[in-house]
Amino acid sequence: FNYSLGYPNDMLPACKIEVPERLTVSHEALVKSGLADRCVSIPVREATEADILLVHSEDYLEAVKKTPFMTLEDLKEFTLQYGDVYFHPNIYHCAKLAAGAALQLVDSVMTGKVRNGMALVRPPGHHSMRSAANGFCVFNNVAIAALYAKQKHGAKRVLIVDWDVHHGQGVQYSFEDDPSVLYFSWHRYEHQKFWPNLKESDYDSVGKGKGAGFNVNVPWNKVGMKNSDYLSVFCHVLLPVAYEFCPDLVLVCAGFDSAIGDPEGEMCASPDIFAHLTHLLMNLAGGKLCAVLEGGYNLTSLPQSVCQTVQTLLGDPAPLPVNLDGPCQRSVSSSVRFMSQMCVCDFVMKVNYIFLFSAHSSLFTVFDQLIGCTEKMCLFFSTLRESFLKDADESDALTTLSSLIALMEQMEKNEVCSGYHLCLVFSNAVPRAVANTVLLCFNLHELQAYFIPLNYCLSDLQWLIKKTDVNTSHVRLFVLPQGCSDVSGFIQAVLGLLLPLGYEYDPSLVLLVRAPESGLSDSVWQQLTGLLQGLAQGHTLVLMQEGEKACVAPTTSSLLGDAAPCLGQLHTSVPEDVEMLERLRQTLQVDWKLLQTTGEFTTATSHNKINTHNLTACTIVIGISVS
Ligand code: Q6M
Ligand code: ZN
């Protein structure tokens, strides 16, 4: 932490909001909530000149270096050559500490000393350029950290996610032609009317030369963006690209001026959305994530947002997302439209199905016994009697059902967070057990249940469909006739379809069924399990067949919050799958607003120019290819 950055009174004008209290209230909130105690504090250091020169020019460094010795008059004059930045005699020292803090964090994460972390720093960094201070920023903390991670720790690919409400043009410029650093930023834009008013903040700046496709801008042309808008852009734009990119490190330009109540952003996202944004990034790069504070000027929502971020980094389940009523049609930028159309890809080949539903378990009786229960995790093994084995499916189904209910009850009471169950007889019993659960629940309650069966044995599906009268029950069944062809397709389907659907459905439990010979590798399976834990406050229940003991360890590891292993760089999906998934999305989007990616265009100027040229540019963004 560095607190000591203040400005003399006569230099206050537009920087009234960038105050030392931003750090003190954030830190106090972390202490009060007990989160600070659970973190490892890393001592801060000053960035060296060599560190700073990774991004900045010698001339600029030399100039800034002189500022501590300048008279106030000279400082004023020095300040005037830059935009929206204010030099205090102490700012050079603070700026070195801010960059150094980011580097200390990168060191700790890259060496495995800590899993992830957050640096609370002032001044911020993402606007500062090679030879210019700008927008409260002196040195570009995150850009320096990215190059440092490459140079010192051999990171091959670094993903920078800039969720600050301003465009980090300094970061964009630093890596414009560099395919090893993927920069994503969303920002208030209002057709270039919002600061910093740059043409190059628009969606069609996708990078240059070899870096083409490695810069992703999502300009917001309206204020008031909500949780749904943020989640929608993560699911449909950022995450598909990020997974394909396969970073070795994720850096977050963590500005919280994108939260509600901020005087700069004027957005409406609640602080807890940052728990979800954080969670969604935590299975990339093997969990190596460094968040570095940028903006955030509302002294109420800032500390809350910081706490949500840190709490999630610590592995606590994210709270239920609130107010998800679909993205804002008219302002989701056109880039989202094109990009998501390009992104949404193949569908799932081999996982059997994922079943999201609300548990009303209080009405059920607990039949079965619970073996081995820890605070966070319950390992639940069904012990079927010999006779059950031989006899009808129904017995196994009943046992499975009762086991599930037992676990669900524990979850509802928050005695356990997640769990898995190994069923003895799988193929017929489980779908029926699950179906029974649905129907049982439905008979007792107005339960909405949505199925996403992914290529499960067709006879079972037909059985389910027959039992499930779409008109009278509140059960919906989505069937994909065939699965997807590969990992790329699977991940695209999960990110572009399953996650948004799950977020909007807002289940109280996620039941994840893995049928035998699912064909899923451990890493894909763990990604799926990890990502789904953003839903239902982390209440995930996994069903596997008892024969598949090899899956137990990876599943347990995921349920306990370990980051999933990387999938490797993904290639683009096959056209047939892209089409199939897009068709499905179009069908479902009638009911599911978070699947609506094709909002109408806004009418203003630059958007009339959408034509094949821009489409091509956007296509590049998605077509980040392995070769
Ligand atoms: C201020 C205009 C005041 C780190 C950051 C910095 C934002 C700088 C905003 C400058 N404009 N009415 O992105 O939050
Ligand atoms: Zn900002």
GROMACS .gro file of C-alpha atoms in nm, residues 359-362 364 366 368-380 402-419 508-509 537 539-541:
model
   43
  359ALA     CA    1  -3.376  -2.741  -0.497
  360HIS     CA    2  -3.672  -2.748  -0.269
  361SER     CA    3  -3.521  -3.020  -0.066
  362SER     CA    4  -3.682  -2.938   0.264
  364PHE     CA    5  -3.777  -3.454   0.099
  366VAL     CA    6  -3.324  -3.806   0.387
  368ASP     CA    7  -2.924  -4.234   0.299
  369GLN     CA    8  -2.621  -4.204   0.511
  370LEU     CA    9  -2.351  -3.951   0.483
  371ILE     CA   10  -1.992  -4.056   0.498
  372GLY     CA   11  -1.706  -3.820   0.559
  373CYS     CA   12  -1.799  -3.457   0.565
  374THR     CA   13  -1.561  -3.169   0.589
  375GLU     CA   14  -1.641  -2.807   0.625
  376LYS     CA   15  -1.627  -2.725   0.259
  377MET     CA   16  -1.669  -3.051   0.093
  378CYS     CA   17  -1.865  -3.362   0.128
  379LEU     CA   18  -1.762  -3.689  -0.020
  380PHE     CA   19  -2.067  -3.894  -0.053
  402SER     CA   20  -3.195  -3.997  -0.184
  403SER     CA   21  -2.823  -3.930  -0.185
  404LEU     CA   22  -2.873  -3.621  -0.389
  405ILE     CA   23  -3.140  -3.499  -0.160
  406ALA     CA   24  -2.920  -3.551   0.142
  407LEU     CA   25  -2.646  -3.348  -0.017
  408MET     CA   26  -2.880  -3.082  -0.140
  409GLU     CA   27  -3.011  -3.034   0.210
  410GLN     CA   28  -2.663  -2.992   0.341
  411MET     CA   29  -2.592  -2.737   0.077
  412GLU     CA   30  -2.908  -2.549   0.147
  413LYS     CA   31  -2.803  -2.519   0.508
  414ASN     CA   32  -2.459  -2.418   0.387
  415GLU     CA   33  -2.305  -2.702   0.581
  416VAL     CA   34  -2.130  -2.810   0.268
  417CYS     CA   35  -2.050  -2.618  -0.044
  418SER     CA   36  -2.025  -2.883  -0.309
  419GLY     CA   37  -1.998  -3.254  -0.342
  508SER     CA   38  -2.977  -2.286  -0.628
  509LEU     CA   39  -2.788  -2.597  -0.722
  537GLN     CA   40  -2.306  -1.990  -0.467
  539HIS     CA   41  -2.325  -2.542  -0.484
  540THR     CA   42  -2.225  -2.800  -0.736
  541LEU     CA   43  -2.317  -3.163  -0.717
   0.00000   0.00000   0.00000
